[in-house]
XYZ file of C-alpha atoms in Angstrom:
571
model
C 30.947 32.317 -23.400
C 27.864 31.776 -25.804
C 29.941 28.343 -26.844
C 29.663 26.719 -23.837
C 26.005 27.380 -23.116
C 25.585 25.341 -25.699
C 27.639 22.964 -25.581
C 26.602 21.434 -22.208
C 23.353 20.552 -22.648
C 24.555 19.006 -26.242
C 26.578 16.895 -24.364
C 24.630 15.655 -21.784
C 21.967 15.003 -24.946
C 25.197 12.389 -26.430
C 25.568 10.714 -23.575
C 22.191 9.926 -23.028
C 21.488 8.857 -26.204
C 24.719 6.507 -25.217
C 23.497 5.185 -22.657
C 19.993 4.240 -24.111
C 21.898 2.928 -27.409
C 23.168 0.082 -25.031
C 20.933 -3.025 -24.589
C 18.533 -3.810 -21.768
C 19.947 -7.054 -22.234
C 23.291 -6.055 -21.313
C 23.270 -3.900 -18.574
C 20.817 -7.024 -16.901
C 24.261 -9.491 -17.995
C 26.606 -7.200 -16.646
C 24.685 -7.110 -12.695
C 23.764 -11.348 -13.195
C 27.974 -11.560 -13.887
C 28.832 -9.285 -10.913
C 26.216 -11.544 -8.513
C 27.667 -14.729 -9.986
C 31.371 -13.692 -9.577
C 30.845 -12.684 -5.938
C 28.906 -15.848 -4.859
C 30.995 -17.894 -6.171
C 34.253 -16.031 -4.510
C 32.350 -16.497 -0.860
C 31.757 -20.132 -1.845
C 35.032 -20.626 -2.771
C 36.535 -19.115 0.579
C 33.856 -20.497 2.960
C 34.428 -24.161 1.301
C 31.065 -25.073 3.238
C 31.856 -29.021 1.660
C 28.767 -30.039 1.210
C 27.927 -28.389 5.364
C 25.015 -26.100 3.926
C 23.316 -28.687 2.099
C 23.614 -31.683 4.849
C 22.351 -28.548 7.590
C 19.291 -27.647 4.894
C 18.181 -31.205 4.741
C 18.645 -31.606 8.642
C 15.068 -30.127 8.449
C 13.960 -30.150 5.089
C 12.718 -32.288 2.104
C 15.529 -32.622 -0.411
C 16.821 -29.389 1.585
C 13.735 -26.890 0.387
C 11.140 -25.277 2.538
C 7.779 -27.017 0.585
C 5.429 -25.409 2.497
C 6.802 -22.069 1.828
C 7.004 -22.444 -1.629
C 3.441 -24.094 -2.039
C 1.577 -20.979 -0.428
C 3.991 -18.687 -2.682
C 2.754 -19.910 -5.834
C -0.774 -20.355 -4.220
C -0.570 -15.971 -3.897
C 0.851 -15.981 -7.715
C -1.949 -18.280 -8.835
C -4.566 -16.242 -7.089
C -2.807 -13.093 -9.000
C -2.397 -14.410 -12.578
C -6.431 -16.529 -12.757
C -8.020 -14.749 -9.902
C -7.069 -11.084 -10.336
C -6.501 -11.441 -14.237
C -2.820 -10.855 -13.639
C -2.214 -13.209 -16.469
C -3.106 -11.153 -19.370
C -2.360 -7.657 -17.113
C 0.711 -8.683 -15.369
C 1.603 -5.255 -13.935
C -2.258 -4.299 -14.131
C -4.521 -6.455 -11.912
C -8.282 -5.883 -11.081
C -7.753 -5.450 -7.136
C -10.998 -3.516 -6.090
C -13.160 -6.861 -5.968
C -10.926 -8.746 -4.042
C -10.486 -6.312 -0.603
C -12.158 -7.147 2.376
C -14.642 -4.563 3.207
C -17.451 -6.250 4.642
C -18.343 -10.150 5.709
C -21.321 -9.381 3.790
C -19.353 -9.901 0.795
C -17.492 -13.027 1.362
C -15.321 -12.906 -2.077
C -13.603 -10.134 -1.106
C -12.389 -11.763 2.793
C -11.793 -15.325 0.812
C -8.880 -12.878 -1.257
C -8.119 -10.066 0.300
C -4.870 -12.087 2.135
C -4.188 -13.024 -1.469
C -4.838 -10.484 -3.670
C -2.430 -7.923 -4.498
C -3.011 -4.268 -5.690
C -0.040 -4.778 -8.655
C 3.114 -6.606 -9.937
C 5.526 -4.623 -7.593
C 3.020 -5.339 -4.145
C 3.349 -9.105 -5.233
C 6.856 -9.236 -5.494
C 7.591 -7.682 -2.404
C 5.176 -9.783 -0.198
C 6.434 -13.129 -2.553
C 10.574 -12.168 -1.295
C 9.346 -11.314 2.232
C 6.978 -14.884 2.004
C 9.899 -16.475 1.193
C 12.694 -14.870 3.363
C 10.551 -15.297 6.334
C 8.478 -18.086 5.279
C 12.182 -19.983 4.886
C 13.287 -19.308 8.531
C 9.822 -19.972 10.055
C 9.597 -23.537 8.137
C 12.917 -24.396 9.156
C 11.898 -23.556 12.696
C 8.976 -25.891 12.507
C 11.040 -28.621 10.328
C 9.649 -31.435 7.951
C 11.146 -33.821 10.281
C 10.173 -34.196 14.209
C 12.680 -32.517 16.329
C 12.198 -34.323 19.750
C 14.972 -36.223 21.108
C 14.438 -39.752 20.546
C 11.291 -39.491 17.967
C 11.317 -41.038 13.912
C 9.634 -39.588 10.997
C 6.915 -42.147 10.106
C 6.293 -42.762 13.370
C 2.849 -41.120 13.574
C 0.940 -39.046 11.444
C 2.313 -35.794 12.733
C 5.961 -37.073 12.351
C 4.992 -37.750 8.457
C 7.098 -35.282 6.629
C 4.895 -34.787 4.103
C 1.880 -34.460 6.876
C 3.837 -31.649 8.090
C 4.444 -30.025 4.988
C 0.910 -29.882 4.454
C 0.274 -28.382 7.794
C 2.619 -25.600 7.409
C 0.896 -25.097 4.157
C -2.004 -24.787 5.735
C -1.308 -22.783 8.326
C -0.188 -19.961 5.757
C -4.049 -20.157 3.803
C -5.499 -20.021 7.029
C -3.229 -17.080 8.287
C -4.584 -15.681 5.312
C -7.719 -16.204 5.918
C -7.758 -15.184 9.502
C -6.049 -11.590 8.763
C -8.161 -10.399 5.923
C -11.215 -11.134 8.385
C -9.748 -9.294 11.327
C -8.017 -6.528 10.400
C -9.784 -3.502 10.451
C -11.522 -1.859 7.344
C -10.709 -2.867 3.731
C -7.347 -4.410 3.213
C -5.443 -6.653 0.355
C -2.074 -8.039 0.230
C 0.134 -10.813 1.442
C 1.682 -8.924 4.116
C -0.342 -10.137 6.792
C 0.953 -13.687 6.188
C 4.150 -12.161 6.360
C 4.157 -10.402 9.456
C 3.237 -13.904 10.876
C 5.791 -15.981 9.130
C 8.292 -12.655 10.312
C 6.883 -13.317 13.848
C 7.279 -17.217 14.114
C 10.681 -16.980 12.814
C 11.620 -14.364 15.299
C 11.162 -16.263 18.323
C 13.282 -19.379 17.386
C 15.869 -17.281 15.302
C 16.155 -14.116 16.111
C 19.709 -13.166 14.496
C 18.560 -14.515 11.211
C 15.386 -12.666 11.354
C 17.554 -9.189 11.794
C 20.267 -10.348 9.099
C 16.969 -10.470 6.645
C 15.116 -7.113 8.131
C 18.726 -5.473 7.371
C 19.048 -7.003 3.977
C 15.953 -6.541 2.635
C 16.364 -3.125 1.134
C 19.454 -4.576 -0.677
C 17.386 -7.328 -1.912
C 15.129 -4.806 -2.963
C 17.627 -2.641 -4.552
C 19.466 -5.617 -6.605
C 15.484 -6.584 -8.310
C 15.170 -2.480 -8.948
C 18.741 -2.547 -10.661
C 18.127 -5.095 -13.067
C 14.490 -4.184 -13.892
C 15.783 -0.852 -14.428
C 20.010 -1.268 -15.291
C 19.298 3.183 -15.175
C 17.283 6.283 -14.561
C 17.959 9.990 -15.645
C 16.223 12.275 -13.047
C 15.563 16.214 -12.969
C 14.414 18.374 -9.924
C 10.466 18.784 -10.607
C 7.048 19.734 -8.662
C 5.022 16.999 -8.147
C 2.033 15.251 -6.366
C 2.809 12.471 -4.073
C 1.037 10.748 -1.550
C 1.555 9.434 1.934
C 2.972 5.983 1.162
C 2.129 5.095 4.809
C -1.210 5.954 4.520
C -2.144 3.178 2.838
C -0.888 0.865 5.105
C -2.493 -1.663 6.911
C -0.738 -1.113 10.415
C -3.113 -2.877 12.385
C -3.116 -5.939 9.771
C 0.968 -5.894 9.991
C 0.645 -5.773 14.011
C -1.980 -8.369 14.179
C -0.370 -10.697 11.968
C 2.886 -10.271 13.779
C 1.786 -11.117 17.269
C 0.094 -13.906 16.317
C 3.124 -15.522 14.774
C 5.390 -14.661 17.917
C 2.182 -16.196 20.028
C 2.145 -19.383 17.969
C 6.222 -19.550 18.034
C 5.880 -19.078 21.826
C 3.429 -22.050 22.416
C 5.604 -23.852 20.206
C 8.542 -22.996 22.046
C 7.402 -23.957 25.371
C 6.458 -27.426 24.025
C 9.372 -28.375 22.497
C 10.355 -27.086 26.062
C 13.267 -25.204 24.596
C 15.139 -22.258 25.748
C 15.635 -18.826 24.657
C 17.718 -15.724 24.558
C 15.741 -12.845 25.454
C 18.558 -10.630 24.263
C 18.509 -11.333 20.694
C 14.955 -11.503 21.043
C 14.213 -8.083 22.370
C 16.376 -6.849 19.950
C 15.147 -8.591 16.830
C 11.594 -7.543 18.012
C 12.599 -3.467 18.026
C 14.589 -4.059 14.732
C 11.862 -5.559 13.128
C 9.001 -3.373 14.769
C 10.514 0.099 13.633
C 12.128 -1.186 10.240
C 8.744 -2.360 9.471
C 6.770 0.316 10.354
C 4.721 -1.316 13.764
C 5.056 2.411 14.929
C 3.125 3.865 12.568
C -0.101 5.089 13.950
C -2.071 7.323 12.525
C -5.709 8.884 11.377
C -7.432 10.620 8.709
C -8.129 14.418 8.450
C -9.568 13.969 5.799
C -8.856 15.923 1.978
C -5.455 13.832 1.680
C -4.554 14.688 5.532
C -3.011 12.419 8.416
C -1.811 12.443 11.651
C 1.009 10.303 12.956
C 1.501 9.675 16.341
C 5.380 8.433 16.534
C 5.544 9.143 19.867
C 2.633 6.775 20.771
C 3.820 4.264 18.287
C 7.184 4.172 19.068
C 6.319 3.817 22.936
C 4.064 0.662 21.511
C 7.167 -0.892 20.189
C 9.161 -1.276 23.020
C 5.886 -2.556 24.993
C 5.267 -4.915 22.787
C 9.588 -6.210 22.826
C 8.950 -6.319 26.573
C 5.749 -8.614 26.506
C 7.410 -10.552 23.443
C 10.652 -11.363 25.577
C 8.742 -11.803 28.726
C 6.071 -14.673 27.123
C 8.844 -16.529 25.107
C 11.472 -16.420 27.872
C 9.853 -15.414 30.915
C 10.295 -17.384 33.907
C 8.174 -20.153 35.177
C 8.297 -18.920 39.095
C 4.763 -17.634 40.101
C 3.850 -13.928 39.280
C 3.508 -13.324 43.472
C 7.180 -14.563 44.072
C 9.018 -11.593 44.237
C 6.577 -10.433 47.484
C 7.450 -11.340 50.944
C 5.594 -13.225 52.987
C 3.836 -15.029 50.035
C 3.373 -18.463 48.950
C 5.354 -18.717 46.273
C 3.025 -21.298 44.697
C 0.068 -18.953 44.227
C -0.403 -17.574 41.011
C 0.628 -18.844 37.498
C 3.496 -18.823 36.093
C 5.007 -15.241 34.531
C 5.209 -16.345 31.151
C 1.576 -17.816 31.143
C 0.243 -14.118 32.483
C 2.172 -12.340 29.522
C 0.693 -14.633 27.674
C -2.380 -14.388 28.750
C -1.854 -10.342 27.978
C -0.755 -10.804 24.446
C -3.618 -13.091 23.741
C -6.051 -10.843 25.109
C -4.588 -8.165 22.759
C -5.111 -10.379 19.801
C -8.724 -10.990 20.480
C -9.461 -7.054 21.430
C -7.993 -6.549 17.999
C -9.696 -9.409 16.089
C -13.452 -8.245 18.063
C -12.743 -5.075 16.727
C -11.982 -6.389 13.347
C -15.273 -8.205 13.286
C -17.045 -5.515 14.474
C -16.141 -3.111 11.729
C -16.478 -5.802 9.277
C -19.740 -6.444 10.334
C -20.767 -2.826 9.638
C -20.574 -2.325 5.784
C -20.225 0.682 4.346
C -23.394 2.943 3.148
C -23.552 4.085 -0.376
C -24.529 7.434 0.887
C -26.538 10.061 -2.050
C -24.361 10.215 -5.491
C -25.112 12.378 -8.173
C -27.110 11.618 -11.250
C -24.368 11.458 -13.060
C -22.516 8.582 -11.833
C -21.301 6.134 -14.350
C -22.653 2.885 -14.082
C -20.857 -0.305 -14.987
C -22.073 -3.596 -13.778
C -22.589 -3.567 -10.111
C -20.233 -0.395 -9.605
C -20.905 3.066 -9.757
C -18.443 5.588 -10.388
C -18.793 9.195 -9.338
C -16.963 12.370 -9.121
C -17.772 13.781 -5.697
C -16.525 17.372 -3.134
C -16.735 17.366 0.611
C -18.710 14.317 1.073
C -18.916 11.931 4.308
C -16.404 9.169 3.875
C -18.194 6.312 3.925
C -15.592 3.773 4.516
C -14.078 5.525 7.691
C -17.774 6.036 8.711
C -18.164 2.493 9.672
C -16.275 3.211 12.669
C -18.930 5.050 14.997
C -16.930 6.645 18.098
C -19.663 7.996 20.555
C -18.944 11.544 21.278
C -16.269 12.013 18.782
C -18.266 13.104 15.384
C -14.651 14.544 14.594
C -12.816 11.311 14.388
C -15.125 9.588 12.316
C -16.804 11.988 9.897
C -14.024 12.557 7.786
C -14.988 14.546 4.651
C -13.479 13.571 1.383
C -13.339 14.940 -2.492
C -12.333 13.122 -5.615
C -13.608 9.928 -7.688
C -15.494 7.269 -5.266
C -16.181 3.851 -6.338
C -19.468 2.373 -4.928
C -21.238 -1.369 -5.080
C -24.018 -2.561 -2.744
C -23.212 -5.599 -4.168
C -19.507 -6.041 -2.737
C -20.483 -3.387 0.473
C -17.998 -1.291 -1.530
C -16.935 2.794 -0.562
C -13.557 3.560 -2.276
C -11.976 6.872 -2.758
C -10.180 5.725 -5.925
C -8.263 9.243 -6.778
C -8.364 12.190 -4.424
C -9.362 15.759 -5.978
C -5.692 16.655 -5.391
C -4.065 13.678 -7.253
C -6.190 14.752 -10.310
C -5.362 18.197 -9.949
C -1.920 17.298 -10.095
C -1.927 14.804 -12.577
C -5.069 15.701 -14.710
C -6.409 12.771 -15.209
C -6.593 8.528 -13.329
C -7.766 5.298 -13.756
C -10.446 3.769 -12.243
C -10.633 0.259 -12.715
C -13.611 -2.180 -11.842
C -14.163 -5.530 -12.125
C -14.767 -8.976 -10.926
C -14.010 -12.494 -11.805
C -13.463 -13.045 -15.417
C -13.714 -9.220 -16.301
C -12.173 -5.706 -16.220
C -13.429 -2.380 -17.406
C -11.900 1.273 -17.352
C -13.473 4.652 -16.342
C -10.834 7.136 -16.655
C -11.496 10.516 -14.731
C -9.859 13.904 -16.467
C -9.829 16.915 -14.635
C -8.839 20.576 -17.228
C -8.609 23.802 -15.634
C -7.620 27.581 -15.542
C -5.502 29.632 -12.998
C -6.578 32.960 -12.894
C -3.981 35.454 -11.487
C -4.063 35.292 -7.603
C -4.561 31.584 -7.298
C -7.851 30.849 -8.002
C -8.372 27.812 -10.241
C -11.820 26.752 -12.714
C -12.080 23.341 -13.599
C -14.548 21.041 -14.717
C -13.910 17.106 -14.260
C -15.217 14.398 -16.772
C -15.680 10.750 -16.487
C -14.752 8.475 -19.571
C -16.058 4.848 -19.746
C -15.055 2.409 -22.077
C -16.951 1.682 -25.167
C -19.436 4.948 -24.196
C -19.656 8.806 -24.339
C -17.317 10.944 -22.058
C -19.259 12.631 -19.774
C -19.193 15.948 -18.074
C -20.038 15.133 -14.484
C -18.665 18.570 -12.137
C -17.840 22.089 -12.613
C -16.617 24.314 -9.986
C -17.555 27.925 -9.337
C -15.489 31.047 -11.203
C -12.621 31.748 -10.466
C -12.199 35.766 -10.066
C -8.730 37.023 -11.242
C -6.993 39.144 -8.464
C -6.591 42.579 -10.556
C -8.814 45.201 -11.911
C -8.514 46.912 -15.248
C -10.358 49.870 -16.023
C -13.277 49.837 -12.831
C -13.825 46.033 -14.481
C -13.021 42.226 -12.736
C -12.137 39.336 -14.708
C -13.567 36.288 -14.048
C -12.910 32.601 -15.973
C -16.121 30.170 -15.585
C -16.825 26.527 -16.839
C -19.163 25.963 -19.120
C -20.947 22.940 -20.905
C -18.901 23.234 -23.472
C -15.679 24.606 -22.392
C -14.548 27.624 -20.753
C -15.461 31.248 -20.984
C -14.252 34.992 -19.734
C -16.919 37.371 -17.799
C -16.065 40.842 -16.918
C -18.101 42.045 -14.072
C -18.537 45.757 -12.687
C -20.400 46.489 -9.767
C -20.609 43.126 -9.087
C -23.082 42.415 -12.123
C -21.966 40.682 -15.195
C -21.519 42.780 -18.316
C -20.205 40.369 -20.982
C -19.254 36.596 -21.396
C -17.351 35.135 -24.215
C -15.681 31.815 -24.748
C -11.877 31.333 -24.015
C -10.522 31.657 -27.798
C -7.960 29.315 -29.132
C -4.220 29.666 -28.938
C -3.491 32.417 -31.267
C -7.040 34.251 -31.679
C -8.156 36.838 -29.933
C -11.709 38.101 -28.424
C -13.213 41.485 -27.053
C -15.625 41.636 -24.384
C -16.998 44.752 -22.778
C -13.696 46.801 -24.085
C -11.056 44.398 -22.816
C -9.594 42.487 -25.578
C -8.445 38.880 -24.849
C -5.281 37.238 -26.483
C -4.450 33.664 -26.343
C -0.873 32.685 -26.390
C -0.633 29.004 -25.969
C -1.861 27.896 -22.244
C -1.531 31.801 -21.543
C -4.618 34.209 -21.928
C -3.518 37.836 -21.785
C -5.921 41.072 -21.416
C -5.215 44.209 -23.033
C -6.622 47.900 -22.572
C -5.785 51.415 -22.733
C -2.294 50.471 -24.095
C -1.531 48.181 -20.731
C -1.292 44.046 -21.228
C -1.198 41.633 -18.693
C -1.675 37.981 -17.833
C -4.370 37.161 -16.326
C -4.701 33.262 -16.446
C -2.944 30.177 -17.180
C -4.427 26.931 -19.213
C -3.975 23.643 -16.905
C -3.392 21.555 -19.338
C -3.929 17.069 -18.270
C -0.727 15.201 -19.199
C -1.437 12.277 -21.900
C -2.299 9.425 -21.089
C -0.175 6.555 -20.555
């Protein structure tokens, strides 16, 4: 059946040049009509006459959530003039504007700002306003007491309000990037909050938009991309969760519940601890609260789900207990007791979950206070303004060092390989690409900057694999506008056969690679690797190149001895 061999894959070629024939245009119409058609079908059958609008109003300015939607575009400004997103849309400078240290106070006047790309910003600008919406609406434009009028006093000014709301969302802001613990950037912190507040007062609502945030999601994905082919491959990934800021997330969420809560209790309205509970485990374990974990260091973690999960549920219980807990003394439920002694149980929760907040924010500040060390780089580090880029193996990291645990060297001294990005200026430590991400990929970014200015070093990594496993590789760093440099090679690597009493061994050198043949563990002839199609002879063993293959030959037997690794182009 040699026809049909063929004929498949010439098929599959047709259709996707079909598919790719079609415009982007299109396939973004078709998805806008199928939204349009479908909102306009539960319109039709809801017939809310006019009920949505009068209901948005009830609380809003001309029905829209101002304060919301004024700290929104306050992150996008921050990310198109701040972070140079305007020119670099889906490329922002991001190292400069982290929070590592209150040494450098740019970086904690950003951090809850600044986003590490286009696809970070949207999803903390959706959340901001999914959240942000119900939260506002919660606090309302207009006062909510029985018997009070807008105008009445300043705080009863609508657009006073507004302003405060706004306010609270910079400060929030301000307040998470300066206690969360080591270097952190992103929105999400504000988030959390906003999540938090509108948890307490609308708990349903807050669920309906945990549960339909991945369809959210998915709708922006479709139309940004209409389609995707896909193939099974190998690949290098990393641990997405990794790089979260649990801690932030946490932080940020229990002080909006603990602001909703006071809030709450003024307005001196009541709660259902129910949907509460609830919306606090839905939103806790959808959102990853759980997730605690530590570094092993070389690309390694821990999770502890158990731990985390166990954390969750702790923190529904002291969530329903502050916002709905009783107001009967903490000592009433013992005999023979005055049931007037003691405070009330929801002012002891409270008291809990605010003394969690300010463990967590004193341990923010304390790590914050310690900046990280530059530690010794090699000679060859690239220089570029106030940064310093070096490739670096099994060196202290730096930024986890800040945290000094007596007695437990372990926890703290994690060793790291790969790129680092340094600045005494900013109190800057940053493994920017891992020696196993540019193994796998052959070659990364690193990208510096500041205010006003950007610059590239980009970090390629070439290789052999001799037979058995081991791998030769030397790593160079490429600035803009200068020389690429040569800046590590690694030790042989020793192919896993013997021909003829001789080993084979492949070994970097300053200008590329070359072949050694050892016997009796001396060295008895080098040669350089030759190109693809030539051949070389060293010590009786001839060498053949075949493309990224190199092939040794002697005494009538061939064999493969190493494979080229070869760094995908740049993109």
């Amino acid at each position: 059946m040699p026809g049909a061999t063929i004929q498949v894959p010439l098929a599959a070629s047709g259709l996707r040049a079909a598919i790719e024939a079609v415009p982007l245009w299109l396939w973004q119409l078709l998805l806008a009509v199928g939204i349009i058609v479908s909102v306009v079908a539960l319109y039709r059958t809801a017939t809310p006459s006019g009920r949505w609008g009068e209901r948005l109003r009830s609380r809003f300015v001309l029905g829209l959530p101002w304060g919301t939607l004024l700290g929104l575009t306050f992150v996008l400004c921050v990310y198109l003039f701040v972070q140079g997103g305007w020119g670099n849309l889906r490329d922002p400078v991001s190292l400069p504007f982290q929070a590592t240290s209150y040494a450098y106070p740019l970086g904690v006047l950003t951090a809850g700002f600044a986003h590490m790309g286009w696809s970070h910003l949207f999803g903390n600008l959706w959340a901001g306003l999914v959240y942000g919406s119900i939260a506002e609406f919660a606090w309302s434009h207009y006062p909510t007491g029985r018997g009070s009028e807008s105008f009445s006093s300043w705080l009863t000014n609508p657009f006073v309000r507004i302003g405060v709301f706004f306010g609270a969302i910079v400060l929030t802001g301000l307040i998470t990037a300066a206690f969360s613990w080591g270097p952190i950037i992103g929105f999400s912190g504000v988030t959390y909050t906003l999540a938090g507040f509108a948890l307490v007062f609308y708990p349903i609502a807050t669920i309906v938009a945990v549960l339909g945030w991945g369809q959210l999601w998915h709708v922006y994905s479709a139309f940004v991309s209409p389609y995707s082919f896909a193939e099974a491959q190998v690949r290098y990934d990393t641990v997405g969760w990794a790089s979260t800021a649990v801690q932030g997330h946490a932080f940020g969420f229990l002080l909006g519940v603990f602001l909703a809560a006071l809030l709450l209790r003024h307005r001196r309205r009541g709660a259902n601890p129910q949907r509460i509970w609830l919306a606090a485990m839905v939103y806790g374990i959808a959102n990853g609260i759980w997730r605690v974990y530590w570094f092993l260091g070389s690309g390694r973690y821990v999770q502890f789900k158990a731990v985390g999960t166990a954390l969750v549920f702790v923190l529904a219980g002291l969530i329903v207990a502050v916002v709905a807990g009783s107001d009967r003394s903490v000592f009433s439920w013992l005999p023979h007791v005055d049931r007037s002694l003691g405070a009330p149980r929801w002012q002891v929760a409270a008291s809990v979950l605010l003394a969690v907040l300010v463990t967590m924010s004193m341990m923010g500040a304390a790590i914050n206070l310690a900046a990280p060390a530059g530690g010794e780089l090699p000679d060859d580090a690239v220089e570029v303004e106030d940064y310093e880029i070096a490739y670096v193996e099994n060196v202290t990291n730096q930024q986890i060092a800040v945290v000094d645990l007596p007695f437990l060297d372990q926890v703290t001294q994690i060793r790291s390989s790969g790129v680092i990005v340094t600045s005494e200026k900013r109190h800057l430590w940053r493994l920017a690409i891992s020696k196993r991400a540019l193994e796998a990929r052959g070659s990364g970014r690193v990208l510096v900057g500041g205010v006003g200015w950007r610059s590239s070093v980009w970090a390629t990594r070439s290789g052999w694999s001799v037979v058995g496993g081991n791998i030769t590789y030397r790593v160079f760093l490429d600035p803009e506008d200068r020389e690429k440099r040569l800046v590590h090679t690694s030790a042989p690597a020793v192919a896993d056969l013997t021909l003829s009493n001789r080993r084979i061994a492949l070994r970097p050198s300053a200008d590329a690679f070359d072949v050694a043949i050892r016997r009796d563990d001396r060295t008895v002839g080098v040669a350089a690797i030759p190109q693809s199609g030539a051949n070389v002879t060293v010590d009786g063993i001839r060498f053949t190149r075949s493309g990224r293959d190199l092939y040794a030959s002697t005494n009538g037997t061939r064999i493969r001895v190493a494979s080229r690794q070869v760094p995908p182009t740049r993109q």
